C-alpha positions in Angstrom: 227.6 112.6 25.5 231.0 111.9 23.8 234.3 112.5 25.4 235.2 116.2 25.6 237.9 117.7 23.4 240.6 119.7 25.0 241.2 123.0 23.1 243.6 125.8 23.7 243.7 129.1 21.8 247.1 130.6 20.9 246.8 134.4 20.6 250.5 135.0 19.9 250.9 136.5 23.4 252.9 135.4 26.3 250.2 133.9 28.5 248.6 131.5 26.0 252.0 130.4 24.8 253.2 129.7 28.3 249.9 127.9 29.1 250.4 125.6 26.2 254.0 124.8 27.3 252.9 124.3 31.0 250.0 122.0 30.2 252.0 120.0 27.6 254.8 119.4 30.1 252.6 118.8 33.2 249.8 116.8 31.6 251.2 114.8 28.6 248.3 112.4 28.7 245.8 115.0 27.6 245.4 115.4 23.9 245.4 119.1 23.5 244.2 120.8 20.3 245.8 124.2 19.6 244.3 126.8 17.4 245.0 130.4 16.2 242.5 132.9 14.9 244.6 134.9 12.4 243.3 138.4 11.6 246.0 139.0 9.0 247.1 142.1 10.9 249.4 140.5 13.5 253.0 141.6 14.1 255.7 139.3 12.6 256.8 138.4 16.1 253.4 136.7 16.6 253.9 134.3 13.7 257.5 133.7 14.8 256.3 132.7 18.3 253.7 130.3 16.9 256.4 128.6 14.8 258.7 128.1 17.8 255.7 126.9 19.9 254.8 124.3 17.2 258.4 123.1 17.3 258.4 122.7 21.1 255.0 121.1 21.3 255.5 118.8 18.3 252.0 119.7 17.1 250.6 122.1 14.6 248.6 125.1 15.8 245.6 125.0 13.5 244.8 128.3 11.8 241.0 129.0 11.9 239.0 131.1 9.5 235.4 131.5 8.5 234.0 129.7 5.5 233.2 132.8 3.5 236.9 133.8 3.5 238.0 130.7 1.6 236.8 132.1 -1.7 238.3 135.5 -1.0 241.9 136.7 -1.6 241.7 139.1 1.2 242.9 138.7 4.8 240.2 138.4 7.5 240.4 142.0 8.7 240.2 143.6 5.3 237.3 141.3 4.2 235.2 142.2 7.2 236.3 145.9 7.2 234.7 146.2 3.7 231.7 144.2 4.9 231.1 146.8 7.6 231.6 149.6 5.0 234.7 151.1 6.6 233.3 151.2 10.1 236.2 150.6 12.4 235.9 148.2 15.3 235.8 149.8 18.8 235.2 148.9 22.4 231.5 149.6 21.7 231.3 147.7 18.4 233.7 144.8 18.5 232.9 143.2 15.2 236.5 142.1 14.9 236.1 139.9 18.0 232.8 138.5 16.9 233.8 137.8 13.3 237.5 136.9 13.6 237.7 135.2 17.0 234.4 133.9 18.4 232.8 132.7 15.2 235.7 130.7 13.8 236.3 129.3 17.3 232.7 128.1 17.8 232.7 126.7 14.2 235.9 124.8 15.1 234.3 123.2 18.2 230.9 122.8 16.5 228.6 120.9 18.9 231.3 118.8 20.4 231.8 118.9 24.2 235.0 120.9 24.7 237.2 122.1 27.6 238.7 125.4 26.7 241.9 126.2 28.6 242.4 129.9 29.3 245.6 131.6 30.3 244.4 134.1 32.8 247.1 134.4 35.5 246.9 134.2 39.3 247.7 137.9 39.6 244.9 139.1 37.4 241.4 140.1 38.4 239.3 139.2 35.4 237.1 136.3 34.4 237.9 135.8 30.7 235.8 134.7 27.9 233.0 132.2 28.7 231.1 130.8 25.7 227.4 131.0 25.7 227.4 127.6 24.1 226.6 124.9 26.7 229.0 122.4 25.1 232.1 124.6 25.9 233.5 124.8 29.4 236.3 127.2 30.4 239.1 126.1 32.8 241.8 128.4 34.2 244.9 126.4 35.1 247.1 129.3 36.2 244.6 130.5 38.9 244.0 129.2 42.4 240.4 128.8 41.3 240.3 126.8 38.0 236.5 127.1 37.6 234.5 129.7 35.8 231.9 131.9 37.5 229.0 130.3 35.7 229.9 126.9 37.3 230.4 128.3 40.8 227.2 130.4 40.6 225.3 127.2 40.2 227.4 125.4 42.8 226.7 128.0 45.5 223.1 128.6 44.5 221.0 128.1 47.7 218.7 125.7 45.7 221.7 123.2 45.6 222.8 123.7 49.2 221.7 120.3 50.5 223.2 118.4 47.5 226.5 120.3 47.7 226.7 119.6 51.5 226.4 115.9 50.8 229.3 116.2 48.2 231.4 118.0 50.8 231.1 115.0 53.1 233.1 112.9 50.6 236.2 115.1 51.0 236.0 116.9 54.3 235.4 115.8 57.9 235.3 117.3 61.4 235.9 121.0 61.7 236.9 121.4 58.0 233.5 120.0 57.0 231.7 122.3 59.5 233.5 125.3 58.1 232.4 124.4 54.5 228.9 124.1 55.7 229.1 127.5 57.3 230.3 129.0 54.1 227.7 127.2 52.1 224.9 128.6 54.4 226.0 132.2 54.2 223.3 134.1 52.3 223.9 135.1 48.7 221.5 137.0 46.5 221.4 136.2 42.8 219.1 139.0 41.9 220.3 140.6 38.7 219.8 144.1 40.1 222.4 143.3 42.8 225.1 142.0 40.5 228.0 143.7 42.2 227.0 142.4 45.7 226.4 139.0 44.2 229.9 138.9 42.6 231.5 140.0 45.9 229.7 137.4 48.0 230.5 134.7 45.4 234.2 135.6 45.4 234.3 135.5 49.2 232.7 132.1 49.3 235.1 130.8 46.7 238.2 132.1 48.4 237.2 130.9 51.8 236.4 127.4 50.5 239.7 127.2 48.7 241.4 128.2 51.9 240.2 125.0 53.5 241.7 122.8 50.7 242.1 123.3 47.0 242.1 119.7 45.8 239.2 118.8 48.0 237.2 121.8 46.8 237.9 121.0 43.2 236.8 117.4 43.7 233.6 118.6 45.3 232.8 120.9 42.3 233.7 118.0 40.0 231.2 115.7 41.7 228.6 118.5 41.4 229.3 118.9 37.7 228.2 115.3 37.1 224.6 116.4 37.7 224.9 119.1 35.0 225.3 119.2 31.2 228.8 120.6 31.4 231.4 118.7 29.3 233.3 117.5 32.4 230.1 115.8 33.6 230.9 112.5 31.7 234.5 112.3 32.8 235.5 109.8 35.5 238.4 112.0 36.6 240.1 115.3 35.6 243.9 115.6 36.0 243.8 119.3 37.0 241.7 118.7 40.1 244.8 118.3 42.4 246.8 121.1 40.9 247.5 123.8 43.4 249.9 125.9 41.3 249.2 129.7 41.1 251.3 131.3 38.3 251.9 135.0 38.0 253.6 137.2 35.4 257.2 136.3 36.4 256.3 132.6 36.0 255.1 133.2 32.5 258.3 134.8 31.3 260.3 132.1 33.1 258.4 129.3 31.3 258.9 131.0 27.9 262.6 131.5 28.4 263.4 128.1 30.0 261.5 126.3 27.3 263.5 128.0 24.6 260.3 129.3 22.9 261.3 132.8 24.1 259.4 136.0 24.7 258.0 137.9 21.7 260.2 140.9 20.9 257.4 143.4 21.3 257.4 142.8 25.1 261.0 144.0 25.4 261.1 147.6 26.8 262.8 150.2 24.7 264.3 153.3 26.4 263.4 156.9 25.2 264.2 160.3 26.5 262.1 163.5 26.8 263.6 166.8 28.1 266.3 164.8 30.0 263.9 162.4 31.5 264.1 158.7 30.6 261.2 156.4 30.1 260.5 152.9 28.6 257.8 151.7 26.3 256.8 148.4 24.8 253.7 146.6 23.6 251.5 145.2 26.3 249.5 142.7 24.2 249.3 140.4 21.2 246.7 141.0 18.5 246.3 143.4 15.6 249.0 146.0 15.4 246.2 148.7 15.3 244.2 147.3 18.2 241.9 150.0 19.5 242.5 148.9 23.1 246.2 149.8 23.0 247.1 153.0 24.8 248.5 156.1 23.2 252.1 155.3 24.3 251.7 152.0 22.4 250.6 153.9 19.3 253.8 156.0 19.7 255.8 152.7 20.1 254.2 151.5 16.8 255.0 154.8 15.1 258.6 154.8 16.1 259.4 151.0 15.9 257.2 150.0 13.0 256.5 153.1 10.9 255.3 151.2 7.9 252.6 149.5 10.0 251.6 152.8 11.5 251.1 154.2 8.0 248.9 151.2 7.2 246.8 151.8 10.3 246.3 155.5 9.3 244.9 154.4 5.9 241.9 152.8 7.6 240.8 156.0 9.3 238.2 158.3 7.9 238.3 161.6 9.8 235.3 163.0 7.9 233.1 160.2 9.3 235.0 160.3 12.7 236.2 156.8 12.2 239.5 156.9 14.1 241.3 154.3 16.1 241.7 156.7 19.1 238.5 158.4 20.2 238.4 162.1 19.2 242.0 162.0 17.8 243.3 160.8 14.5 246.7 159.1 14.2 247.9 162.1 12.1 247.2 164.3 15.1 248.7 161.8 17.5 252.2 161.9 15.9 252.6 165.6 15.8 255.9 166.4 17.6 254.4 168.2 20.6 251.7 165.6 21.0 254.3 162.8 21.0 256.3 164.7 23.6 253.2 165.2 25.8 252.3 161.5 25.6 255.8 160.3 26.5 256.0 162.7 29.4 252.6 161.6 30.7 253.7 158.0 30.4 256.9 158.7 32.4 254.9 160.4 35.1 252.5 157.5 35.5 255.3 154.9 35.5 257.1 156.9 38.3 253.9 157.1 40.3 253.5 153.3 40.1 257.1 152.8 41.2 256.6 155.1 44.2 253.7 153.0 45.4 255.8 149.8 45.4 253.2 148.1 43.2 253.5 144.3 42.9 252.9 144.8 39.2 255.8 147.1 38.4 256.4 145.2 35.2 253.0 146.3 34.0 254.0 149.9 33.3 251.6 150.5 30.5 248.8 151.9 32.7 247.6 148.4 33.5 246.5 147.9 29.9 247.5 144.3 29.9 244.4 143.6 32.0 242.1 145.6 29.8 240.6 144.9 26.4 239.1 141.9 24.8 239.5 138.7 26.8 239.2 136.6 23.7 242.1 138.3 21.8 244.6 138.8 24.6 244.7 135.6 26.6 
């Protein structure tokens, strides 16, 4: 197996941009390849961020597209929108993700072994995109646990218990070693019918093992990987094994500001007022300006801050066929004055409830939408 490539997708959002800066500064010896899957429907701020990032990194961010688009004069979204005969993408039919994100990415990597670096933060509870291709391995540098669940499912499989116990010997001794053996011996059921229980047990094992020592645990997993077909199996060492950093949302904004790359304008909150009550709105994500995962308050933000783009989004809807961006409601209905007022008031109420709970995520005022949606698009 050849040496793995180190690839990092730039979505145009804050997390992937901060990850590129963080890894570039901390691990200058790794030859990172940066790529961007352009849908043709991004906000201008996305392209501006990528330009500033290229300047900081001293490297181009490669724009990916599928082969069939090269002979077309259309942007990716419009090309596939017509191919799907006007059927809008949705959470249930994410052809936009499949055709404009995953396909060009996997064509870019081909069959080369590759480490894909993913910008999921330490304050997020989600796994992120894991390729089904065996030659692509995901790593999560911002998290306490850098490994993906597919790796750790194999690591903690009872069939591998004896081998893993031997690997632990190389990095633990005494009571610390005994504690790892106890964790390893705890029963875990990998029956597909008990998926929730399995995930809970796996998470507990991971966290308890990390409590005993992060670098040691990482090096044990790394030794185990040498018996597998994962891309890291051929490496003599991996620089991130000793990294104990856990980066959260505040850290992301700090990295972007201190680097000079800056934060995309659409994250900046804008104040509005309804019946004497004040609220704030912003965009919670990168990606297409008409992303179906965005919440209704974000649609109102788009309508008021980028009316020309809102009109373009309306043109894709077909109410007769019930093809609308928002389920059971067209954008024309969404922007009726009373409806706008209702959405804004509801958003103020939800924001106030979060503040009253002293949430550690008060910056995420958009109903937690930053953690929803397509993991591939919004990393």
